[in-house]
mmCIF file of C-alpha atoms in Angstrom:
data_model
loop_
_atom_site.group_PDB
_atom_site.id
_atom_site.type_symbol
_atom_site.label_atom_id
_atom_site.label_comp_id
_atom_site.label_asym_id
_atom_site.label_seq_id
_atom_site.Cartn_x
_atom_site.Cartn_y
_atom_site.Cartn_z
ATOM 1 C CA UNK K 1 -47.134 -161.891 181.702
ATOM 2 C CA UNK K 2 -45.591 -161.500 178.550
ATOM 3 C CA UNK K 3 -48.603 -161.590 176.605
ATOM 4 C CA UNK K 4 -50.333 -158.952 178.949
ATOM 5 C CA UNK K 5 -47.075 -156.797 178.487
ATOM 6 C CA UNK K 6 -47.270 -156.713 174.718
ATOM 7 C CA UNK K 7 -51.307 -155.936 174.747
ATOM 8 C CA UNK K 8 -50.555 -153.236 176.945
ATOM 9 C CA UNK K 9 -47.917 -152.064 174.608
ATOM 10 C CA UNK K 10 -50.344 -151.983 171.274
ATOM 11 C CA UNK K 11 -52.563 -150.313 173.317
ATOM 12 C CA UNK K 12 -50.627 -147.287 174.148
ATOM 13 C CA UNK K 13 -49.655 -147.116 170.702
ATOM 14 C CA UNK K 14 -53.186 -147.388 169.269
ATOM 15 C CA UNK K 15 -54.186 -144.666 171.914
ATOM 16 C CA UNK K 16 -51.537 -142.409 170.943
ATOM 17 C CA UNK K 17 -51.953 -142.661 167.081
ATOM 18 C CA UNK K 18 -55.472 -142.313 167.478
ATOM 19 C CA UNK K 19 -54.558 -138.759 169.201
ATOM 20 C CA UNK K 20 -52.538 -137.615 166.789
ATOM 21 C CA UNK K 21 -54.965 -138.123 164.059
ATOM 22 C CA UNK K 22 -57.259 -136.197 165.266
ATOM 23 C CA UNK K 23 -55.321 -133.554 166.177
ATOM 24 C CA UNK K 24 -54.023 -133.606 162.456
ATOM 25 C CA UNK K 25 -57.608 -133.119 161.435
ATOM 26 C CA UNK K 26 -58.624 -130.846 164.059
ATOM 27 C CA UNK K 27 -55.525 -128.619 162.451
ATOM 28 C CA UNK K 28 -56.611 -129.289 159.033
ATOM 29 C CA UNK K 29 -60.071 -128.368 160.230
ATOM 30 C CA UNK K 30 -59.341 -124.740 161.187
ATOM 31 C CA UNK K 31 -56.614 -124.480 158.429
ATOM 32 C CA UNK K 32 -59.914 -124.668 156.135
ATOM 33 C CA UNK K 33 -62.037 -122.341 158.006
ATOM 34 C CA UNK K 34 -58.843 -120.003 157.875
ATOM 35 C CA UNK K 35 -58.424 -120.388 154.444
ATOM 36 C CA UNK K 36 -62.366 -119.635 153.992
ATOM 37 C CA UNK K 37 -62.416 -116.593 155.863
ATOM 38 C CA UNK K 38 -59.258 -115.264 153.564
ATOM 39 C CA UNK K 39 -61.347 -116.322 150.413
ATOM 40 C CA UNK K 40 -64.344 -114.372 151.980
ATOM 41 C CA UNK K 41 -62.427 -111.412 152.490
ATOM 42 C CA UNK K 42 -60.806 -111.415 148.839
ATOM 43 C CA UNK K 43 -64.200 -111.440 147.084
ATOM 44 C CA UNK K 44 -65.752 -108.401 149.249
ATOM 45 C CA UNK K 45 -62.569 -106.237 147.648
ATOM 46 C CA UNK K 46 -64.024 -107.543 144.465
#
């Protein structure tokens, strides 16, 4: 019982950090596009 308990438990917690590392990077991910699109923009004034 215990045992199954405390599986359960790292589970969850692997599950969850796993989805908030990739939401991180999916963030990161369009941060970098966003940034790109700015740097795109600044040469065409150029």
């Amino acid at each position: 019982m215990n045992y199954l308990f405390w599986g359960i438990v790292i589970l969850v917690c692997f599950y969850l950090g796993a989805q908030l590392t990739s939401q991180i990077r999916q963030r990161k991910k369009f941060q970098l596009h966003i940034d790109f699109e700015k740097q795109k923009i600044r040469e065409k004034k150029w």
